[in-house]
mmCIF file of C-alpha atoms and ligand atoms in Angstrom:
data_model
loop_
_atom_site.group_PDB
_atom_site.id
_atom_site.type_symbol
_atom_site.label_atom_id
_atom_site.label_comp_id
_atom_site.label_asym_id
_atom_site.label_seq_id
_atom_site.Cartn_x
_atom_site.Cartn_y
_atom_site.Cartn_z
ATOM 1 C CA MET A 26 -23.800 -16.752 26.685
ATOM 2 C CA MET A 27 -20.617 -18.529 25.592
ATOM 3 C CA THR A 28 -20.437 -22.257 24.845
ATOM 4 C CA LEU A 29 -17.307 -24.260 25.595
ATOM 5 C CA HIS A 30 -17.002 -27.285 23.309
ATOM 6 C CA GLY A 31 -14.800 -30.264 24.056
ATOM 7 C CA PHE A 32 -14.300 -32.837 26.784
ATOM 8 C CA ALA A 33 -13.191 -32.618 30.407
ATOM 9 C CA ALA A 34 -10.300 -35.092 30.058
ATOM 10 C CA SER A 35 -8.533 -32.462 27.931
ATOM 11 C CA ASN A 36 -6.178 -30.155 29.819
ATOM 12 C CA TYR A 37 -6.545 -27.491 27.109
ATOM 13 C CA TYR A 38 -10.317 -27.609 27.591
ATOM 14 C CA ASN A 39 -9.835 -27.416 31.336
ATOM 15 C CA LEU A 40 -7.615 -24.379 31.295
ATOM 16 C CA VAL A 41 -10.206 -22.401 29.343
ATOM 17 C CA LYS A 42 -12.921 -23.695 31.686
ATOM 18 C CA HIS A 43 -10.827 -22.566 34.683
ATOM 19 C CA VAL A 44 -10.499 -19.075 33.149
ATOM 20 C CA LEU A 45 -14.276 -18.831 32.596
ATOM 21 C CA LEU A 46 -14.988 -19.966 36.164
ATOM 22 C CA TYR A 47 -12.337 -17.643 37.622
ATOM 23 C CA LYS A 48 -13.835 -14.694 35.782
ATOM 24 C CA GLU A 49 -17.318 -15.774 36.954
ATOM 25 C CA LEU A 50 -18.656 -15.799 33.391
ATOM 26 C CA PRO A 51 -21.758 -17.805 32.502
ATOM 27 C CA PHE A 52 -21.141 -20.536 29.910
ATOM 28 C CA LYS A 53 -22.578 -23.811 28.650
ATOM 29 C CA GLU A 54 -20.531 -26.939 28.048
ATOM 30 C CA ASN A 55 -21.053 -29.017 24.920
ATOM 31 C CA LEU A 56 -19.432 -32.455 25.054
ATOM 32 C CA LEU A 57 -17.555 -33.094 21.801
ATOM 33 C CA TYR A 58 -14.681 -35.510 21.143
ATOM 34 C CA ALA A 59 -11.885 -35.238 18.597
ATOM 35 C CA GLY A 60 -12.917 -36.616 15.230
ATOM 36 C CA SER A 61 -16.637 -35.847 15.583
ATOM 37 C CA GLU A 62 -18.336 -34.184 12.620
ATOM 38 C CA GLU A 63 -19.707 -31.474 14.885
ATOM 39 C CA LEU A 64 -16.197 -30.596 16.101
ATOM 40 C CA LEU A 65 -14.713 -30.651 12.605
ATOM 41 C CA ALA A 66 -17.418 -28.185 11.518
ATOM 42 C CA ILE A 67 -16.380 -25.579 14.119
ATOM 43 C CA SER A 68 -12.659 -26.227 14.712
ATOM 44 C CA PRO A 69 -10.368 -25.508 11.733
ATOM 45 C CA ALA A 70 -7.699 -27.942 12.941
ATOM 46 C CA GLY A 71 -10.167 -30.385 14.500
ATOM 47 C CA LYS A 72 -8.858 -29.609 17.983
ATOM 48 C CA VAL A 73 -10.524 -29.187 21.360
ATOM 49 C CA PRO A 74 -11.377 -26.714 22.869
ATOM 50 C CA VAL A 75 -13.571 -24.398 20.849
ATOM 51 C CA ILE A 76 -15.723 -21.608 22.191
ATOM 52 C CA THR A 77 -18.786 -20.102 20.566
ATOM 53 C CA THR A 78 -18.838 -16.480 21.675
ATOM 54 C CA ALA A 79 -21.976 -14.584 22.692
ATOM 55 C CA GLU A 80 -21.964 -13.149 19.129
ATOM 56 C CA GLY A 81 -21.805 -16.609 17.551
ATOM 57 C CA LEU A 82 -18.123 -16.544 16.550
ATOM 58 C CA GLU A 83 -16.306 -19.873 16.824
ATOM 59 C CA LEU A 84 -12.740 -19.728 18.141
ATOM 60 C CA SER A 85 -10.157 -22.411 18.802
ATOM 61 C CA GLU A 86 -6.563 -22.474 20.148
ATOM 62 C CA SER A 87 -6.602 -22.176 23.912
ATOM 63 C CA SER A 88 -4.222 -19.213 24.290
ATOM 64 C CA VAL A 89 -6.181 -17.258 21.665
ATOM 65 C CA ILE A 90 -9.416 -18.077 23.485
ATOM 66 C CA CYS A 91 -7.857 -16.898 26.760
ATOM 67 C CA ASP A 92 -6.896 -13.562 25.197
ATOM 68 C CA PHE A 93 -10.343 -13.159 23.643
ATOM 69 C CA ILE A 94 -12.042 -13.790 26.985
ATOM 70 C CA GLU A 95 -9.777 -11.295 28.750
ATOM 71 C CA GLU A 96 -10.293 -8.585 26.131
ATOM 72 C CA THR A 97 -14.056 -9.086 26.004
ATOM 73 C CA TYR A 98 -14.569 -9.480 29.747
ATOM 74 C CA PRO A 99 -11.844 -7.405 31.455
ATOM 75 C CA ALA A 100 -13.461 -7.511 34.919
ATOM 76 C CA ILE A 101 -11.530 -9.840 37.272
ATOM 77 C CA PRO A 102 -8.378 -9.321 35.182
ATOM 78 C CA LEU A 103 -5.930 -12.105 34.426
ATOM 79 C CA TYR A 104 -3.247 -9.996 32.755
ATOM 80 C CA PRO A 105 -1.286 -7.094 34.303
ATOM 81 C CA GLU A 106 -2.064 -3.546 33.072
ATOM 82 C CA ASN A 107 1.539 -2.838 32.099
ATOM 83 C CA ALA A 108 2.399 -4.016 28.553
ATOM 84 C CA GLY A 109 5.837 -5.299 29.540
ATOM 85 C CA GLU A 110 4.445 -7.283 32.466
ATOM 86 C CA ARG A 111 1.703 -8.653 30.216
ATOM 87 C CA ALA A 112 4.348 -9.794 27.740
ATOM 88 C CA VAL A 113 6.226 -11.621 30.501
ATOM 89 C CA VAL A 114 3.010 -13.469 31.410
ATOM 90 C CA ARG A 115 2.575 -14.485 27.758
ATOM 91 C CA GLN A 116 6.252 -15.455 27.548
ATOM 92 C CA ILE A 117 5.772 -17.882 30.439
ATOM 93 C CA MET A 118 2.644 -19.312 28.780
ATOM 94 C CA LYS A 119 4.427 -19.751 25.442
ATOM 95 C CA MET A 120 7.459 -21.406 27.035
ATOM 96 C CA ALA A 121 5.224 -23.706 29.060
ATOM 97 C CA GLU A 122 3.452 -24.816 25.896
ATOM 98 C CA LEU A 123 6.531 -25.219 23.700
ATOM 99 C CA TYR A 124 9.012 -26.705 26.157
ATOM 100 C CA PHE A 125 6.813 -28.457 28.748
ATOM 101 C CA GLU A 126 3.502 -29.391 27.157
ATOM 102 C CA LEU A 127 4.441 -30.360 23.616
ATOM 103 C CA PRO A 128 7.427 -32.603 24.432
ATOM 104 C CA SER A 129 5.438 -34.345 27.187
ATOM 105 C CA ARG A 130 2.609 -34.930 24.713
ATOM 106 C CA ARG A 131 4.972 -36.884 22.457
ATOM 107 C CA LEU A 132 4.881 -39.618 25.091
ATOM 108 C CA ILE A 133 1.077 -39.951 25.196
ATOM 109 C CA PRO A 134 0.769 -42.576 22.420
ATOM 110 C CA TYR A 135 3.278 -44.829 24.217
ATOM 111 C CA ALA A 136 1.495 -44.426 27.560
ATOM 112 C CA PHE A 137 -1.928 -45.133 26.053
ATOM 113 C CA SER A 138 -0.812 -48.134 24.011
ATOM 114 C CA GLY A 139 1.447 -49.501 26.754
ATOM 115 C CA THR A 140 4.463 -49.684 24.445
ATOM 116 C CA ALA A 141 8.007 -48.746 25.432
ATOM 117 C CA VAL A 142 9.238 -45.286 24.483
ATOM 118 C CA PRO A 143 12.239 -45.599 22.104
ATOM 119 C CA ASP A 144 15.449 -44.228 23.633
ATOM 120 C CA ALA A 145 15.876 -41.666 20.866
ATOM 121 C CA ILE A 146 12.450 -40.170 21.601
ATOM 122 C CA LYS A 147 13.182 -40.178 25.329
ATOM 123 C CA ALA A 148 16.429 -38.295 24.724
ATOM 124 C CA GLU A 149 14.720 -35.736 22.490
ATOM 125 C CA VAL A 150 11.903 -35.139 24.981
ATOM 126 C CA ARG A 151 14.388 -34.831 27.850
ATOM 127 C CA GLN A 152 16.349 -32.222 25.923
ATOM 128 C CA VAL A 153 13.293 -30.039 25.254
ATOM 129 C CA LEU A 154 12.042 -30.405 28.839
ATOM 130 C CA THR A 155 15.489 -29.342 30.067
ATOM 131 C CA ARG A 156 15.142 -26.160 28.021
ATOM 132 C CA GLY A 157 11.745 -25.605 29.630
ATOM 133 C CA ILE A 158 13.178 -26.137 33.116
ATOM 134 C CA THR A 159 15.925 -23.585 32.469
ATOM 135 C CA GLY A 160 13.577 -21.028 30.931
ATOM 136 C CA LEU A 161 10.784 -21.356 33.460
ATOM 137 C CA SER A 162 13.255 -21.319 36.374
ATOM 138 C CA ARG A 163 14.447 -17.932 35.129
ATOM 139 C CA LEU A 164 11.004 -16.468 34.532
ATOM 140 C CA CYS A 165 8.693 -17.861 37.196
ATOM 141 C CA GLN A 166 8.646 -16.027 40.516
ATOM 142 C CA PHE A 167 6.175 -18.040 42.633
ATOM 143 C CA SER A 168 5.850 -15.074 45.003
ATOM 144 C CA PRO A 169 3.240 -16.276 45.551
ATOM 145 C CA TRP A 170 2.069 -16.491 41.922
ATOM 146 C CA VAL A 171 3.979 -17.382 38.812
ATOM 147 C CA ALA A 172 4.492 -13.767 37.692
ATOM 148 C CA GLY A 173 4.559 -12.116 41.123
ATOM 149 C CA GLU A 174 1.902 -10.751 43.465
ATOM 150 C CA GLN A 175 -1.068 -11.089 41.111
ATOM 151 C CA LEU A 176 -2.592 -14.353 39.897
ATOM 152 C CA THR A 177 -2.449 -14.195 36.100
ATOM 153 C CA MET A 178 -3.306 -16.235 33.046
ATOM 154 C CA ALA A 179 0.179 -17.774 33.374
ATOM 155 C CA ASP A 180 -0.834 -19.465 36.649
ATOM 156 C CA ILE A 181 -3.860 -21.108 35.071
ATOM 157 C CA TYR A 182 -2.047 -22.003 31.851
ATOM 158 C CA LEU A 183 1.045 -23.482 33.497
ATOM 159 C CA TYR A 184 -1.024 -25.419 36.028
ATOM 160 C CA TYR A 185 -2.873 -27.311 33.279
ATOM 161 C CA VAL A 186 0.309 -27.769 31.234
ATOM 162 C CA ASN A 187 1.818 -29.387 34.311
ATOM 163 C CA THR A 188 -0.951 -31.994 34.442
ATOM 164 C CA ILE A 189 0.440 -33.330 31.147
ATOM 165 C CA VAL A 190 4.067 -33.050 32.297
ATOM 166 C CA ASN A 191 3.206 -35.076 35.410
ATOM 167 C CA ALA A 192 0.993 -37.633 33.702
ATOM 168 C CA PHE A 193 3.263 -38.371 30.725
ATOM 169 C CA GLY A 194 6.650 -36.586 30.849
ATOM 170 C CA SER A 195 7.555 -37.399 34.424
ATOM 171 C CA SER A 196 5.983 -40.849 34.531
ATOM 172 C CA GLN A 197 7.405 -42.107 31.222
ATOM 173 C CA LEU A 198 10.873 -40.688 31.903
ATOM 174 C CA GLU A 199 10.845 -41.489 35.629
ATOM 175 C CA TRP A 200 11.913 -37.922 36.257
ATOM 176 C CA ASP A 201 10.210 -35.435 38.593
ATOM 177 C CA VAL A 202 10.328 -32.543 36.129
ATOM 178 C CA LEU A 203 8.422 -30.056 38.304
ATOM 179 C CA ALA A 204 10.898 -30.568 41.163
ATOM 180 C CA GLU A 205 13.634 -29.164 38.896
ATOM 181 C CA VAL A 206 12.076 -25.687 38.899
ATOM 182 C CA PRO A 207 12.589 -24.044 42.319
ATOM 183 C CA GLY A 208 9.210 -23.292 43.924
ATOM 184 C CA MET A 209 7.137 -24.955 41.213
ATOM 185 C CA LYS A 210 5.986 -28.017 43.134
ATOM 186 C CA GLU A 211 4.779 -25.991 46.130
ATOM 187 C CA TRP A 212 2.957 -23.526 43.868
ATOM 188 C CA ASN A 213 1.441 -26.361 41.796
ATOM 189 C CA ASN A 214 0.202 -28.001 44.968
ATOM 190 C CA ALA A 215 -1.373 -24.734 46.165
ATOM 191 C CA MET A 216 -3.080 -24.274 42.779
ATOM 192 C CA SER A 217 -4.534 -27.778 42.968
ATOM 193 C CA HIS A 218 -6.313 -26.908 46.230
ATOM 194 C CA SER A 219 -8.275 -23.999 44.782
ATOM 195 C CA VAL A 220 -12.045 -24.512 44.646
ATOM 196 C CA ILE A 221 -12.052 -24.038 40.864
ATOM 197 C CA ALA A 222 -9.213 -26.505 40.238
ATOM 198 C CA GLN A 223 -11.014 -29.070 42.394
ATOM 199 C CA LYS A 224 -14.254 -28.666 40.432
ATOM 200 C CA VAL A 225 -12.408 -28.956 37.122
ATOM 201 C CA GLU A 226 -10.581 -32.038 38.417
ATOM 202 C CA ALA A 227 -13.842 -33.685 39.569
ATOM 203 C CA ASP A 228 -15.314 -33.145 36.086
ATOM 204 C CA ARG A 229 -12.117 -34.525 34.510
ATOM 205 C CA GLN A 230 -12.296 -37.674 36.584
ATOM 206 C CA ALA A 231 -15.975 -38.146 35.710
ATOM 207 C CA ASN A 232 -15.139 -37.927 31.988
ATOM 208 C CA MET A 233 -12.077 -40.210 32.077
ATOM 209 C CA PRO A 234 -13.825 -43.613 31.671
ATOM 210 C CA GLU A 235 -15.700 -42.482 28.531
ATOM 211 C CA PHE A 236 -12.580 -40.777 27.150
ATOM 212 C CA MET A 237 -10.465 -43.902 27.709
ATOM 213 C CA GLN A 238 -13.099 -45.985 25.893
ATOM 214 C CA LYS A 239 -12.715 -43.665 22.896
ATOM 215 C CA VAL A 240 -8.927 -43.991 23.068
ATOM 216 C CA ALA A 241 -9.170 -47.789 23.237
ATOM 217 C CA ALA A 242 -11.474 -47.820 20.192
ATOM 218 C CA GLN A 243 -9.029 -45.607 18.268
ATOM 219 C CA ILE A 244 -6.078 -47.873 19.109
ATOM 220 C CA LYS A 245 -8.081 -50.935 18.039
ATOM 221 C CA ALA A 246 -9.057 -49.286 14.743
ATOM 222 C CA ALA A 247 -5.437 -48.230 14.095
ATOM 223 C CA ASN A 248 -4.320 -51.835 14.652
ATOM 224 C CA GLY A 249 -6.774 -53.056 12.035
ATOM 225 C CA GLY A 250 -9.796 -53.578 14.349
HETATM 226 N N1 LIG B 310 -2.863 -25.844 20.313
HETATM 227 C C1 LIG B 310 -4.158 -26.361 20.701
HETATM 228 C C2 LIG B 310 -4.008 -27.794 21.147
HETATM 229 C C3 LIG B 310 -5.330 -28.450 21.500
HETATM 230 C C4 LIG B 310 -5.231 -29.965 21.565
HETATM 231 O O1 LIG B 310 -4.194 -30.570 21.216
HETATM 232 N N2 LIG B 310 -6.315 -30.595 21.970
HETATM 233 C C5 LIG B 310 -6.381 -32.038 21.993
HETATM 234 C C6 LIG B 310 -7.176 -32.527 23.186
HETATM 235 S S1 LIG B 310 -6.298 -32.266 24.669
HETATM 236 C C7 LIG B 310 -7.105 -32.501 20.744
HETATM 237 O O2 LIG B 310 -8.080 -31.900 20.325
HETATM 238 N N3 LIG B 310 -6.616 -33.591 20.130
HETATM 239 C C8 LIG B 310 -7.286 -34.187 19.015
HETATM 240 C C9 LIG B 310 -6.409 -34.374 17.836
HETATM 241 O O3 LIG B 310 -5.215 -34.050 17.896
HETATM 242 O O4 LIG B 310 -6.933 -34.844 16.823
HETATM 243 C C10 LIG B 310 -4.759 -25.465 21.797
HETATM 244 O O5 LIG B 310 -4.003 -24.747 22.454
HETATM 245 O O6 LIG B 310 -5.984 -25.438 21.968
#
């Protein structure tokens, strides 16, 4: 059986968890936070999530984990059969990570510490998000799923990327980023009502108080205790 290591407040953790639940695969969860010795021993970059495969291999990087799961457990597929269509799904995932997730993440330290985001950072983040809006508007179909008639890995990936865009990008910039991509808000809303997304969200909420305590301790330590 696979083990998923990490914590439920992490959207990267949650997207892998959603994939495992969608594919009806048995797995255990092992609660590990960033910085723990146990995580550093199994994650080369010290990042969450990590999976331990049934064979005992440890893997990190969420998109790599997603591909591994799909290749190892192809039943209930999350990628199209056609190579070109598969590439489009991966293109959407890559663009979501580079131009939606990563710029929004730059605003997390300001949100957590309650300090104002410098204008230069705001401008930079806005510029990258604008690229994401343009790219995703061209690629996403929302008919009804992101890449067409079949729900794919891109739906799960983009949905959890959008939790970060909403929580940090949109709130810190006072800009409804998702509303800029035609069809995205309606699709995102539909995704949030799925049974799996609701379970993942309930687990996230249950983990938030402990996670925020860890964040507070880190901020205190960084400010000299
Ligand atoms: N590229 C990585 C990013 C994972 C990531 O940033 N995880 C966060 C939690 S949401 C983390 O482990 N942060 C701890 C740190 O940066 O030290 C992936 O796709 O898995």
